[in-house]
mmCIF file of C-alpha atoms in Angstrom:
data_model
loop_
_atom_site.group_PDB
_atom_site.id
_atom_site.type_symbol
_atom_site.label_atom_id
_atom_site.label_comp_id
_atom_site.label_asym_id
_atom_site.label_seq_id
_atom_site.Cartn_x
_atom_site.Cartn_y
_atom_site.Cartn_z
ATOM 1 C CA GLY A 1 -50.217 59.249 7.782
ATOM 2 C CA ALA A 2 -52.882 56.349 8.836
ATOM 3 C CA VAL A 3 -52.454 55.378 12.006
ATOM 4 C CA VAL A 4 -53.639 52.343 14.532
ATOM 5 C CA SER A 5 -53.929 52.722 18.047
ATOM 6 C CA GLN A 6 -54.409 50.570 20.724
ATOM 7 C CA HIS A 7 -55.505 51.200 24.165
ATOM 8 C CA PRO A 8 -54.747 49.865 27.291
ATOM 9 C CA SER A 9 -50.940 50.023 26.398
ATOM 10 C CA ARG A 10 -50.183 48.662 29.854
ATOM 11 C CA VAL A 11 -52.827 46.420 31.644
ATOM 12 C CA ILE A 12 -52.188 44.310 35.309
ATOM 13 C CA CYS A 13 -55.528 42.015 36.289
ATOM 14 C CA LYS A 14 -55.572 39.553 38.524
ATOM 15 C CA SER A 15 -55.885 35.873 37.761
ATOM 16 C CA GLY A 16 -59.096 34.624 36.691
ATOM 17 C CA THR A 17 -60.325 37.901 35.420
ATOM 18 C CA SER A 18 -60.920 39.390 31.819
ATOM 19 C CA VAL A 19 -59.281 41.491 29.955
ATOM 20 C CA LYS A 20 -60.276 43.520 26.969
ATOM 21 C CA ILE A 21 -57.906 45.460 24.294
ATOM 22 C CA GLU A 22 -59.354 47.587 21.816
ATOM 23 C CA CYS A 23 -57.392 48.197 18.328
ATOM 24 C CA ARG A 24 -58.490 51.392 16.108
ATOM 25 C CA SER A 25 -57.769 52.656 12.985
ATOM 26 C CA LEU A 26 -57.687 56.138 13.573
ATOM 27 C CA ASP A 27 -58.079 57.592 9.839
ATOM 28 C CA PHE A 28 -59.419 55.061 8.119
ATOM 29 C CA GLN A 29 -61.583 51.882 7.970
ATOM 30 C CA ALA A 30 -59.973 48.233 8.142
ATOM 31 C CA THR A 31 -61.948 45.300 7.323
ATOM 32 C CA THR A 32 -59.466 43.174 7.842
ATOM 33 C CA MET A 33 -57.189 43.549 11.295
ATOM 34 C CA PHE A 34 -54.772 40.985 12.699
ATOM 35 C CA TRP A 35 -54.097 40.449 16.231
ATOM 36 C CA TYR A 36 -50.814 39.293 17.037
ATOM 37 C CA ARG A 37 -49.306 38.228 20.145
ATOM 38 C CA GLN A 38 -45.304 38.430 21.015
ATOM 39 C CA PHE A 39 -43.626 37.070 24.104
ATOM 40 C CA PRO A 40 -39.495 38.553 25.717
ATOM 41 C CA LYS A 41 -36.783 38.075 23.262
ATOM 42 C CA GLN A 42 -39.416 36.501 20.730
ATOM 43 C CA SER A 43 -40.786 37.251 17.354
ATOM 44 C CA LEU A 44 -44.479 38.138 16.772
ATOM 45 C CA MET A 45 -47.008 35.412 16.080
ATOM 46 C CA LEU A 46 -50.292 35.917 15.001
ATOM 47 C CA MET A 47 -53.372 34.850 16.729
ATOM 48 C CA ALA A 48 -56.279 35.620 14.134
ATOM 49 C CA THR A 49 -57.481 37.398 11.437
ATOM 50 C CA SER A 50 -60.565 39.967 12.886
ATOM 51 C CA ASN A 51 -63.333 40.499 9.868
ATOM 52 C CA GLU A 52 -65.786 43.616 10.176
ATOM 53 C CA GLY A 53 -68.924 41.526 10.106
ATOM 54 C CA SER A 54 -68.415 38.304 10.646
ATOM 55 C CA LYS A 55 -66.067 36.273 12.544
ATOM 56 C CA ALA A 56 -62.893 35.928 13.851
ATOM 57 C CA THR A 57 -60.237 33.217 11.900
ATOM 58 C CA TYR A 58 -57.846 31.573 14.400
ATOM 59 C CA GLU A 59 -54.251 30.629 13.916
ATOM 60 C CA GLN A 60 -54.154 26.542 14.881
ATOM 61 C CA GLY A 61 -53.082 26.006 18.008
ATOM 62 C CA VAL A 62 -55.170 29.147 18.850
ATOM 63 C CA GLU A 63 -57.842 28.924 21.314
ATOM 64 C CA LYS A 64 -61.171 30.370 19.907
ATOM 65 C CA ASP A 65 -62.778 30.558 23.171
ATOM 66 C CA LYS A 66 -60.104 32.221 25.341
ATOM 67 C CA PHE A 67 -59.332 35.202 22.765
ATOM 68 C CA LEU A 68 -62.415 36.226 21.657
ATOM 69 C CA ILE A 69 -62.100 38.828 18.864
ATOM 70 C CA ASN A 70 -65.218 41.140 18.102
ATOM 71 C CA HIS A 71 -64.622 43.415 15.153
ATOM 72 C CA ALA A 72 -67.999 45.423 15.060
ATOM 73 C CA SER A 73 -66.980 48.563 13.160
ATOM 74 C CA LEU A 74 -64.711 49.186 10.110
ATOM 75 C CA THR A 75 -62.655 50.983 12.679
ATOM 76 C CA LEU A 76 -62.570 48.824 15.915
ATOM 77 C CA SER A 77 -61.762 45.420 16.878
ATOM 78 C CA THR A 78 -61.427 44.011 20.386
ATOM 79 C CA LEU A 79 -59.372 41.023 21.986
ATOM 80 C CA THR A 80 -60.754 40.152 24.745
ATOM 81 C CA VAL A 81 -57.994 37.743 27.146
ATOM 82 C CA THR A 82 -61.323 35.280 29.272
ATOM 83 C CA SER A 83 -60.341 33.843 32.124
ATOM 84 C CA ALA A 84 -56.541 35.167 32.347
ATOM 85 C CA HIS A 85 -53.613 33.164 33.490
ATOM 86 C CA PRO A 86 -50.188 34.416 34.373
ATOM 87 C CA GLU A 87 -49.127 32.341 30.893
ATOM 88 C CA ASP A 88 -51.138 34.531 28.648
ATOM 89 C CA SER A 89 -49.039 37.632 29.997
ATOM 90 C CA SER A 90 -47.483 39.057 27.085
ATOM 91 C CA PHE A 91 -47.327 41.932 24.655
ATOM 92 C CA TYR A 92 -50.705 41.903 22.371
ATOM 93 C CA ILE A 93 -50.042 43.906 18.735
ATOM 94 C CA CYS A 94 -52.602 44.234 16.507
ATOM 95 C CA SER A 95 -52.415 45.809 12.802
ATOM 96 C CA ALA A 96 -54.342 46.815 9.480
ATOM 97 C CA ARG A 97 -53.896 48.391 6.653
ATOM 98 C CA ASP A 98 -55.459 51.241 4.763
ATOM 99 C CA ARG A 99 -57.050 50.127 1.625
ATOM 100 C CA THR A 100 -58.254 53.055 0.416
ATOM 101 C CA SER A 101 -54.281 53.845 -0.587
ATOM 102 C CA GLY A 102 -54.570 50.508 -2.953
ATOM 103 C CA ASN A 103 -52.666 47.144 -2.099
ATOM 104 C CA THR A 104 -49.987 48.765 -2.070
ATOM 105 C CA GLY A 105 -50.552 50.576 1.137
ATOM 106 C CA GLU A 106 -48.639 50.371 4.328
ATOM 107 C CA LEU A 107 -49.657 48.316 6.643
ATOM 108 C CA PHE A 108 -50.104 49.782 10.214
ATOM 109 C CA PHE A 109 -49.188 48.341 13.632
ATOM 110 C CA GLY A 110 -50.522 49.439 16.874
ATOM 111 C CA GLU A 111 -48.421 50.544 19.808
ATOM 112 C CA GLY A 112 -48.990 47.032 21.445
ATOM 113 C CA SER A 113 -50.798 46.258 24.986
ATOM 114 C CA ARG A 114 -48.983 44.427 27.557
ATOM 115 C CA LEU A 115 -50.938 42.103 29.955
ATOM 116 C CA THR A 116 -49.723 41.150 32.781
ATOM 117 C CA VAL A 117 -51.426 38.502 34.883
ATOM 118 C CA LEU A 118 -50.892 38.287 38.379
ATOM 119 C CA LEU B 1 -47.412 31.997 3.006
ATOM 120 C CA ALA B 2 -43.161 32.000 2.246
ATOM 121 C CA LYS B 3 -41.094 31.711 4.320
ATOM 122 C CA THR B 4 -38.282 33.755 5.387
ATOM 123 C CA THR B 5 -34.848 33.135 7.257
ATOM 124 C CA GLN B 6 -32.481 35.601 8.200
ATOM 125 C CA PRO B 7 -29.582 36.379 10.928
ATOM 126 C CA ILE B 8 -30.365 36.058 13.943
ATOM 127 C CA SER B 9 -28.490 39.000 15.203
ATOM 128 C CA MET B 10 -25.760 41.272 13.771
ATOM 129 C CA ASP B 11 -23.463 43.787 14.829
ATOM 130 C CA SER B 12 -22.295 47.314 13.591
ATOM 131 C CA TYR B 13 -20.756 50.202 14.355
ATOM 132 C CA GLU B 14 -22.199 53.684 14.055
ATOM 133 C CA GLY B 15 -21.849 55.671 10.756
ATOM 134 C CA GLN B 16 -21.679 52.373 9.335
ATOM 135 C CA GLU B 17 -23.336 50.794 6.140
ATOM 136 C CA VAL B 18 -25.539 47.532 7.386
ATOM 137 C CA ASN B 19 -27.048 45.112 4.846
ATOM 138 C CA ILE B 20 -29.078 42.301 6.157
ATOM 139 C CA THR B 21 -30.100 39.676 3.858
ATOM 140 C CA CYS B 22 -33.520 37.719 3.690
ATOM 141 C CA SER B 23 -34.173 34.603 1.802
ATOM 142 C CA HIS B 24 -37.128 33.963 1.056
ATOM 143 C CA ASN B 25 -37.372 30.348 -1.600
ATOM 144 C CA ASN B 26 -40.949 29.719 -2.134
ATOM 145 C CA ILE B 27 -42.133 33.246 -2.140
ATOM 146 C CA ALA B 28 -45.074 33.424 -4.864
ATOM 147 C CA THR B 29 -45.898 35.541 -7.444
ATOM 148 C CA ASN B 30 -48.495 37.457 -5.693
ATOM 149 C CA ASP B 31 -46.023 38.489 -2.703
ATOM 150 C CA TYR B 32 -44.352 41.140 -1.931
ATOM 151 C CA ILE B 33 -41.209 42.161 0.086
ATOM 152 C CA THR B 34 -41.484 43.815 3.171
ATOM 153 C CA TRP B 35 -39.305 45.524 6.361
ATOM 154 C CA TYR B 36 -40.273 46.126 9.454
ATOM 155 C CA GLN B 37 -38.397 47.151 12.330
ATOM 156 C CA GLN B 38 -39.430 47.370 16.362
ATOM 157 C CA PHE B 39 -37.611 48.642 19.425
ATOM 158 C CA PRO B 40 -38.607 46.371 22.679
ATOM 159 C CA SER B 41 -42.051 47.321 23.850
ATOM 160 C CA GLN B 42 -43.033 48.738 20.904
ATOM 161 C CA GLY B 43 -45.077 47.677 17.675
ATOM 162 C CA PRO B 44 -43.952 47.349 14.134
ATOM 163 C CA ARG B 45 -42.402 50.282 12.677
ATOM 164 C CA PHE B 46 -42.506 49.909 8.405
ATOM 165 C CA ILE B 47 -39.518 50.440 6.886
ATOM 166 C CA ILE B 48 -39.492 49.687 3.390
ATOM 167 C CA GLN B 49 -41.985 47.555 0.734
ATOM 168 C CA GLY B 50 -40.443 46.298 -2.689
ATOM 169 C CA TYR B 51 -41.527 43.597 -5.106
ATOM 170 C CA LYS B 52 -38.580 43.338 -7.720
ATOM 171 C CA THR B 53 -35.501 45.190 -8.298
ATOM 172 C CA LYS B 54 -34.095 48.205 -6.572
ATOM 173 C CA VAL B 55 -36.489 50.449 -3.838
ATOM 174 C CA THR B 56 -35.550 53.356 -1.878
ATOM 175 C CA ASN B 57 -37.063 55.719 0.187
ATOM 176 C CA GLU B 58 -35.550 58.615 3.276
ATOM 177 C CA VAL B 59 -34.043 55.555 5.145
ATOM 178 C CA ALA B 60 -33.228 52.588 3.592
ATOM 179 C CA SER B 61 -32.871 50.904 0.367
ATOM 180 C CA LEU B 62 -33.988 47.143 -0.541
ATOM 181 C CA PHE B 63 -32.634 44.864 -3.713
ATOM 182 C CA ILE B 64 -34.156 42.510 -4.968
ATOM 183 C CA PRO B 65 -32.735 40.286 -7.235
ATOM 184 C CA ALA B 66 -34.761 39.423 -10.255
ATOM 185 C CA ASP B 67 -35.625 35.771 -9.040
ATOM 186 C CA ARG B 68 -37.006 37.253 -5.854
ATOM 187 C CA LYS B 69 -35.542 33.928 -3.967
ATOM 188 C CA SER B 70 -34.148 36.868 -1.179
ATOM 189 C CA SER B 71 -33.614 39.985 -0.352
ATOM 190 C CA THR B 72 -31.379 43.047 1.257
ATOM 191 C CA LEU B 73 -31.716 45.684 3.399
ATOM 192 C CA SER B 74 -29.545 48.015 3.598
ATOM 193 C CA LEU B 75 -29.202 51.078 6.176
ATOM 194 C CA PRO B 76 -26.556 53.897 5.476
ATOM 195 C CA ARG B 77 -24.473 54.953 8.290
ATOM 196 C CA VAL B 78 -26.319 52.902 11.092
ATOM 197 C CA SER B 79 -26.351 55.331 14.255
ATOM 198 C CA LEU B 80 -27.152 54.046 18.048
ATOM 199 C CA SER B 81 -30.556 54.387 17.407
ATOM 200 C CA ASP B 82 -30.786 52.113 14.417
ATOM 201 C CA THR B 83 -30.437 49.351 17.064
ATOM 202 C CA ALA B 84 -33.776 47.503 16.921
ATOM 203 C CA VAL B 85 -34.957 44.266 15.883
ATOM 204 C CA TYR B 86 -35.863 43.874 12.033
ATOM 205 C CA TYR B 87 -38.461 41.265 10.137
ATOM 206 C CA CYS B 88 -38.310 40.897 6.645
ATOM 207 C CA LEU B 89 -41.867 39.189 5.545
ATOM 208 C CA VAL B 90 -42.974 38.302 2.526
ATOM 209 C CA GLY B 91 -46.847 38.234 1.631
ATOM 210 C CA ASP B 92 -49.549 38.172 -0.544
ATOM 211 C CA TRP B 93 -50.950 41.207 -2.217
ATOM 212 C CA ASN B 94 -54.281 40.611 -2.018
ATOM 213 C CA THR B 95 -54.394 39.391 1.711
ATOM 214 C CA ASP B 96 -52.216 41.197 4.805
ATOM 215 C CA LYS B 97 -51.807 37.932 7.137
ATOM 216 C CA LEU B 98 -47.919 37.976 7.720
ATOM 217 C CA ILE B 99 -45.923 35.651 9.093
ATOM 218 C CA PHE B 100 -43.234 36.706 10.970
ATOM 219 C CA GLY B 101 -39.859 35.054 11.314
ATOM 220 C CA THR B 102 -37.192 35.380 13.711
ATOM 221 C CA GLY B 103 -36.213 39.130 12.731
ATOM 222 C CA THR B 104 -32.131 40.096 13.071
ATOM 223 C CA ARG B 105 -31.172 41.512 15.730
ATOM 224 C CA LEU B 106 -29.134 44.898 15.053
ATOM 225 C CA GLN B 107 -26.792 46.071 17.700
ATOM 226 C CA VAL B 108 -25.079 49.738 16.885
ATOM 227 C CA PHE B 109 -21.930 50.556 19.087
ATOM 228 C CA PRO B 110 -20.297 53.507 19.506
#
């Protein structure tokens, strides 16, 4: 079945550096992907909608200059956490739907990427 | 986007049937109901999806009353490996934007 894959699964970086997380739809094309953030023991929080070929749409309270999203192709969206700080440490998850199976197709989530900022 | 309300946590024992009910009073005509399961440090995994009445697959059943203001996920004969957080989500057919609620943390005991 359709799969959404994220890379890296884990990343540790120093405060002030930038980190890029990739989200790929492995066997289907996705014009829209979504990025979520999840803190320990909490639910997923929608950060932004990634649109292929256009600017991402950010949820209220999410800094677009802090979390750069690029959806350059129909199978790849990237989230770059710029100038990361310890409070950005979180579990980042993307999702996408295989629309070739119609509107009732399953929405797939990636495995998640755990970011730890030291 | 319709808000969902579900119990924060539930406990069960192996072999029992577990029913988790979710309220979504403001569900719209174009909204469908989907349940996801999430284990620690993993992305959510699709369980079941429906629009109305009853849907059944190999792992669960989903019951949706006529007014669609609630839904119940039924897990038959749970095992220890069903210990996870279960999310009820309501979303528009035409978009994939899903807002997660608190989820229900199910703990299955031996």
